[in-house]
Each structure stands twice: as structure tokens, then as C-alpha cells.
Amino acid sequence: MSGPGRTVAKKAVSQSVASGEAPLPEGLALGGGYTWENFWAAWCAPCKEEIPRLLRFQQELVKSSPNFKLNFVSLDDDPRQLSEFLSAQPPSGLRRSYWLKEGKEREEWLKAAALESEPDLPFHLLFDPKGKLRCVVKGALEDADLATLKSLVTP
């Protein structure tokens, strides 16, 4: 896979998981269905505000596109802050997230995705079933955005 967005599937990515939760699959594999990557941080107020909305969106989008995946990708610099945030979430909340650690891991991943090295949060990437980047959204999503997302991922 090559080109912006396609090489990210080969780039290493860490993860942070609240106690008692199963680990995430290794890597942010693309393909097989639409994949939505939400980039966020525990210190980002709009990011935290939209997480419950995104989890609701995921439930709806899987109904119309069964292979749909939503991955949360943290850009936190402080591993303790990220861990504390995930651990404080309710059982139905965000309890595990991929994590692009500050430094080489983050720089290489963002460069492979053709993104800025210090992007504003939150932002979203939508990849099609072949792993091609189809949509970039900068800023938090609102409830009204669900209809547009459904139209993008429904075959």
C-alpha cells in the first residue's frame, strides 16, 4: 500500500487500555470495510465532549455497514493522563484507545498519513474498504453529522 493514508496500516502504533479491558488488535489495519479514525486527547475538551456521540454513531453505522470500524487514536503526551481518563470512563464509555506516542512513532504515522505534525484536535479520517482515504474532518462532529456519515459508508 502506498500513497497518503495507505502506508499508515504498516506503521507501528501503541495503545492504552483501562484495567480489565481486552487489548485492541495490533495496528490500525485498513480494509475490509470503512474505517473511521478519530484523533483525540484526554486534555481536549471538544474531544471528550464528542466521545459519547461517536460511540452512538458507531452503533448506528454498523447497522448500515456491518464491517464498519471506529478507532480512537490518542495524541496525548502524558501517559498517566490518558490512562486515568480511560479508567474513569463508565463500562459503556471509551475504555481503550490506540495511542500515537509523542516522538518518532507519532511523527512517522502522521507523515505517512500526509498530516501535519501538530494537528488541531479533534480530527477524523475516513478510509474506504480498500484503505483509501475518503474524507478528512477537522473539528468535533455534531449530532446532525450522522446522516452524512451514513451516506458515506452505506453501500
PDB file of C-alpha atoms in Angstrom:
ATOM      1  CA  MET A   1       0.000   0.000   0.000  1.00  0.00           C
ATOM      2  CA  SER A   2       1.359   3.391  -0.870  1.00  0.00           C
ATOM      3  CA  GLY A   3       0.208   6.978  -1.177  1.00  0.00           C
ATOM      4  CA  PRO A   4      -1.180   9.231   1.553  1.00  0.00           C
ATOM      5  CA  GLY A   5      -3.188   7.294   4.069  1.00  0.00           C
ATOM      6  CA  ARG A   6      -2.317   3.863   2.699  1.00  0.00           C
ATOM      7  CA  THR A   7       1.049   3.385   4.380  1.00  0.00           C
ATOM      8  CA  VAL A   8      -0.393   4.087   7.825  1.00  0.00           C
ATOM      9  CA  ALA A   9      -1.594   0.488   8.108  1.00  0.00           C
ATOM     10  CA  LYS A  10       2.055  -0.579   8.228  1.00  0.00           C
ATOM     11  CA  LYS A  11       3.129   1.960  10.853  1.00  0.00           C
ATOM     12  CA  ALA A  12       3.503   0.927  14.485  1.00  0.00           C
ATOM     13  CA  VAL A  13       1.019   2.316  16.962  1.00  0.00           C
ATOM     14  CA  SER A  14       0.773   1.852  20.713  1.00  0.00           C
ATOM     15  CA  GLN A  15      -2.384   1.523  22.767  1.00  0.00           C
ATOM     16  CA  SER A  16      -3.692   2.378  26.202  1.00  0.00           C
ATOM     17  CA  VAL A  17      -6.248   0.101  27.830  1.00  0.00           C
ATOM     18  CA  ALA A  18      -8.128   0.554  31.115  1.00  0.00           C
ATOM     19  CA  SER A  19      -7.698  -2.168  33.716  1.00  0.00           C
ATOM     20  CA  GLY A  20      -9.831  -5.221  32.996  1.00  0.00           C
ATOM     21  CA  GLU A  21     -10.274  -4.441  29.284  1.00  0.00           C
ATOM     22  CA  ALA A  22      -9.013  -6.632  26.458  1.00  0.00           C
ATOM     23  CA  PRO A  23      -6.225  -5.200  24.310  1.00  0.00           C
ATOM     24  CA  LEU A  24      -7.042  -3.763  20.899  1.00  0.00           C
ATOM     25  CA  PRO A  25      -5.962  -5.559  17.712  1.00  0.00           C
ATOM     26  CA  GLU A  26      -2.384  -4.692  16.829  1.00  0.00           C
ATOM     27  CA  GLY A  27      -2.067  -1.814  14.412  1.00  0.00           C
ATOM     28  CA  LEU A  28      -4.687   0.262  12.678  1.00  0.00           C
ATOM     29  CA  ALA A  29      -5.405  -2.154   9.858  1.00  0.00           C
ATOM     30  CA  LEU A  30      -7.398  -0.707   6.988  1.00  0.00           C
ATOM     31  CA  GLY A  31      -9.539  -2.560   4.508  1.00  0.00           C
ATOM     32  CA  GLY A  32     -12.459  -4.947   4.559  1.00  0.00           C
ATOM     33  CA  GLY A  33     -14.875  -2.199   5.480  1.00  0.00           C
ATOM     34  CA  TYR A  34     -14.985   1.507   6.133  1.00  0.00           C
ATOM     35  CA  THR A  35     -12.594   2.572   8.892  1.00  0.00           C
ATOM     36  CA  TRP A  36     -13.040   5.816  10.780  1.00  0.00           C
ATOM     37  CA  GLU A  37     -10.090   7.116  12.789  1.00  0.00           C
ATOM     38  CA  ASN A  38     -10.900   9.687  15.492  1.00  0.00           C
ATOM     39  CA  PHE A  39      -7.870  11.596  16.788  1.00  0.00           C
ATOM     40  CA  TRP A  40      -8.309  12.975  20.276  1.00  0.00           C
ATOM     41  CA  ALA A  41      -6.556  13.660  23.609  1.00  0.00           C
ATOM     42  CA  ALA A  42      -7.621  13.435  27.249  1.00  0.00           C
ATOM     43  CA  TRP A  43      -6.842  17.157  27.748  1.00  0.00           C
ATOM     44  CA  CYS A  44      -9.010  18.230  24.762  1.00  0.00           C
ATOM     45  CA  ALA A  45     -12.464  19.411  25.912  1.00  0.00           C
ATOM     46  CA  PRO A  46     -14.182  19.131  22.467  1.00  0.00           C
ATOM     47  CA  CYS A  47     -12.653  15.652  22.062  1.00  0.00           C
ATOM     48  CA  LYS A  48     -14.022  14.445  25.382  1.00  0.00           C
ATOM     49  CA  GLU A  49     -17.416  16.005  24.667  1.00  0.00           C
ATOM     50  CA  GLU A  50     -17.795  14.171  21.353  1.00  0.00           C
ATOM     51  CA  ILE A  51     -16.699  10.687  22.527  1.00  0.00           C
ATOM     52  CA  PRO A  52     -20.192   9.573  23.681  1.00  0.00           C
ATOM     53  CA  ARG A  53     -21.629  10.887  20.411  1.00  0.00           C
ATOM     54  CA  LEU A  54     -19.063   8.947  18.385  1.00  0.00           C
ATOM     55  CA  LEU A  55     -19.808   5.753  20.303  1.00  0.00           C
ATOM     56  CA  ARG A  56     -23.523   6.229  19.490  1.00  0.00           C
ATOM     57  CA  PHE A  57     -22.649   6.923  15.842  1.00  0.00           C
ATOM     58  CA  GLN A  58     -20.658   3.687  15.745  1.00  0.00           C
ATOM     59  CA  GLN A  59     -23.682   1.659  16.857  1.00  0.00           C
ATOM     60  CA  GLU A  60     -25.804   3.239  14.116  1.00  0.00           C
ATOM     61  CA  LEU A  61     -23.193   2.968  11.361  1.00  0.00           C
ATOM     62  CA  VAL A  62     -22.566  -0.744  11.975  1.00  0.00           C
ATOM     63  CA  LYS A  63     -26.272  -1.353  11.274  1.00  0.00           C
ATOM     64  CA  SER A  64     -25.985   0.049   7.752  1.00  0.00           C
ATOM     65  CA  SER A  65     -22.383  -1.044   7.110  1.00  0.00           C
ATOM     66  CA  PRO A  66     -21.626  -4.237   9.110  1.00  0.00           C
ATOM     67  CA  ASN A  67     -17.839  -4.135   8.505  1.00  0.00           C
ATOM     68  CA  PHE A  68     -17.588  -0.534   9.713  1.00  0.00           C
ATOM     69  CA  LYS A  69     -14.861   0.145  12.314  1.00  0.00           C
ATOM     70  CA  LEU A  70     -14.274   3.156  14.548  1.00  0.00           C
ATOM     71  CA  ASN A  71     -10.818   3.532  16.053  1.00  0.00           C
ATOM     72  CA  PHE A  72      -9.954   6.122  18.648  1.00  0.00           C
ATOM     73  CA  VAL A  73      -6.360   7.352  18.391  1.00  0.00           C
ATOM     74  CA  SER A  74      -4.991   9.415  21.253  1.00  0.00           C
ATOM     75  CA  LEU A  75      -2.329  12.058  20.718  1.00  0.00           C
ATOM     76  CA  ASP A  76      -1.764  12.500  24.449  1.00  0.00           C
ATOM     77  CA  ASP A  77       1.759  13.334  25.589  1.00  0.00           C
ATOM     78  CA  ASP A  78       1.203  12.251  29.209  1.00  0.00           C
ATOM     79  CA  PRO A  79       0.540   8.500  29.547  1.00  0.00           C
ATOM     80  CA  ARG A  80      -0.801   8.940  33.094  1.00  0.00           C
ATOM     81  CA  GLN A  81      -3.428  11.451  31.984  1.00  0.00           C
ATOM     82  CA  LEU A  82      -4.558   9.118  29.197  1.00  0.00           C
ATOM     83  CA  SER A  83      -4.668   6.084  31.492  1.00  0.00           C
ATOM     84  CA  GLU A  84      -6.597   7.964  34.183  1.00  0.00           C
ATOM     85  CA  PHE A  85      -9.130   9.224  31.638  1.00  0.00           C
ATOM     86  CA  LEU A  86      -9.791   5.745  30.225  1.00  0.00           C
ATOM     87  CA  SER A  87     -10.013   4.180  33.692  1.00  0.00           C
ATOM     88  CA  ALA A  88     -12.576   6.806  34.803  1.00  0.00           C
ATOM     89  CA  GLN A  89     -14.917   6.018  31.893  1.00  0.00           C
ATOM     90  CA  PRO A  90     -18.132   4.045  32.513  1.00  0.00           C
ATOM     91  CA  PRO A  91     -18.278   0.461  31.213  1.00  0.00           C
ATOM     92  CA  SER A  92     -20.079   1.683  28.063  1.00  0.00           C
ATOM     93  CA  GLY A  93     -17.598   4.539  27.541  1.00  0.00           C
ATOM     94  CA  LEU A  94     -14.197   4.733  25.901  1.00  0.00           C
ATOM     95  CA  ARG A  95     -12.025   2.317  27.881  1.00  0.00           C
ATOM     96  CA  ARG A  96      -9.300   1.623  25.322  1.00  0.00           C
ATOM     97  CA  SER A  97      -7.635   3.638  22.609  1.00  0.00           C
ATOM     98  CA  TYR A  98      -4.810   3.444  20.164  1.00  0.00           C
ATOM     99  CA  TRP A  99      -2.111   5.896  21.134  1.00  0.00           C
ATOM    100  CA  LEU A 100       0.454   7.640  18.984  1.00  0.00           C
ATOM    101  CA  LYS A 101       3.207   8.307  21.479  1.00  0.00           C
ATOM    102  CA  GLU A 102       4.996  11.627  21.280  1.00  0.00           C
ATOM    103  CA  GLY A 103       8.160  11.433  19.198  1.00  0.00           C
ATOM    104  CA  LYS A 104       9.140   9.123  16.368  1.00  0.00           C
ATOM    105  CA  GLU A 105       6.006   6.922  16.471  1.00  0.00           C
ATOM    106  CA  ARG A 106       3.647   9.882  16.115  1.00  0.00           C
ATOM    107  CA  GLU A 107       5.803  11.750  13.612  1.00  0.00           C
ATOM    108  CA  GLU A 108       6.161   8.750  11.300  1.00  0.00           C
ATOM    109  CA  TRP A 109       2.473   7.844  11.446  1.00  0.00           C
ATOM    110  CA  LEU A 110       1.229  11.386  10.783  1.00  0.00           C
ATOM    111  CA  LYS A 111       3.748  11.821   7.960  1.00  0.00           C
ATOM    112  CA  ALA A 112       2.627   8.524   6.357  1.00  0.00           C
ATOM    113  CA  ALA A 113      -0.960   9.785   6.528  1.00  0.00           C
ATOM    114  CA  ALA A 114       0.124  13.093   4.934  1.00  0.00           C
ATOM    115  CA  LEU A 115      -0.993  15.011   8.033  1.00  0.00           C
ATOM    116  CA  GLU A 116       0.505  17.946   9.922  1.00  0.00           C
ATOM    117  CA  SER A 117       2.983  17.058  12.668  1.00  0.00           C
ATOM    118  CA  GLU A 118       0.980  19.050  15.259  1.00  0.00           C
ATOM    119  CA  PRO A 119      -2.666  18.803  14.120  1.00  0.00           C
ATOM    120  CA  ASP A 120      -5.516  20.587  15.861  1.00  0.00           C
ATOM    121  CA  LEU A 121      -7.781  18.221  17.767  1.00  0.00           C
ATOM    122  CA  PRO A 122     -10.158  16.607  17.292  1.00  0.00           C
ATOM    123  CA  PHE A 123      -9.936  15.474  13.692  1.00  0.00           C
ATOM    124  CA  HIS A 124     -11.244  12.481  11.808  1.00  0.00           C
ATOM    125  CA  LEU A 125     -10.154  10.326   8.864  1.00  0.00           C
ATOM    126  CA  LEU A 126     -12.476   8.012   6.943  1.00  0.00           C
ATOM    127  CA  PHE A 127     -10.932   5.211   4.861  1.00  0.00           C
ATOM    128  CA  ASP A 128     -12.879   3.141   2.347  1.00  0.00           C
ATOM    129  CA  PRO A 129     -12.826  -0.699   2.267  1.00  0.00           C
ATOM    130  CA  LYS A 130      -9.730  -0.640   0.033  1.00  0.00           C
ATOM    131  CA  GLY A 131      -7.813   1.530   2.541  1.00  0.00           C
ATOM    132  CA  LYS A 132      -8.070   4.745   0.525  1.00  0.00           C
ATOM    133  CA  LEU A 133      -8.547   7.973   2.457  1.00  0.00           C
ATOM    134  CA  ARG A 134     -12.004   9.281   1.529  1.00  0.00           C
ATOM    135  CA  CYS A 135     -12.728  12.074   3.975  1.00  0.00           C
ATOM    136  CA  VAL A 136     -10.935  14.341   6.467  1.00  0.00           C
ATOM    137  CA  VAL A 137     -12.937  16.271   9.042  1.00  0.00           C
ATOM    138  CA  LYS A 138     -11.267  18.875  11.234  1.00  0.00           C
ATOM    139  CA  GLY A 139     -13.082  19.703  14.451  1.00  0.00           C
ATOM    140  CA  ALA A 140     -15.725  17.967  16.527  1.00  0.00           C
ATOM    141  CA  LEU A 141     -18.730  16.287  14.947  1.00  0.00           C
ATOM    142  CA  GLU A 142     -22.300  17.209  15.841  1.00  0.00           C
ATOM    143  CA  ASP A 143     -25.438  15.054  16.016  1.00  0.00           C
ATOM    144  CA  ALA A 144     -26.522  16.357  12.604  1.00  0.00           C
ATOM    145  CA  ASP A 145     -23.395  14.829  11.018  1.00  0.00           C
ATOM    146  CA  LEU A 146     -24.664  11.256  11.453  1.00  0.00           C
ATOM    147  CA  ALA A 147     -26.792  11.402   8.282  1.00  0.00           C
ATOM    148  CA  THR A 148     -23.795  12.453   6.193  1.00  0.00           C
ATOM    149  CA  LEU A 149     -21.628   9.717   7.690  1.00  0.00           C
ATOM    150  CA  LYS A 150     -24.312   7.117   6.936  1.00  0.00           C
ATOM    151  CA  SER A 151     -24.413   8.248   3.312  1.00  0.00           C
ATOM    152  CA  LEU A 152     -20.623   7.877   3.061  1.00  0.00           C
ATOM    153  CA  VAL A 153     -20.383   4.338   4.483  1.00  0.00           C
ATOM    154  CA  THR A 154     -23.595   2.737   3.212  1.00  0.00           C
ATOM    155  CA  PRO A 155     -23.054   0.629   0.107  1.00  0.00           C
TER     156      PRO A 155
END
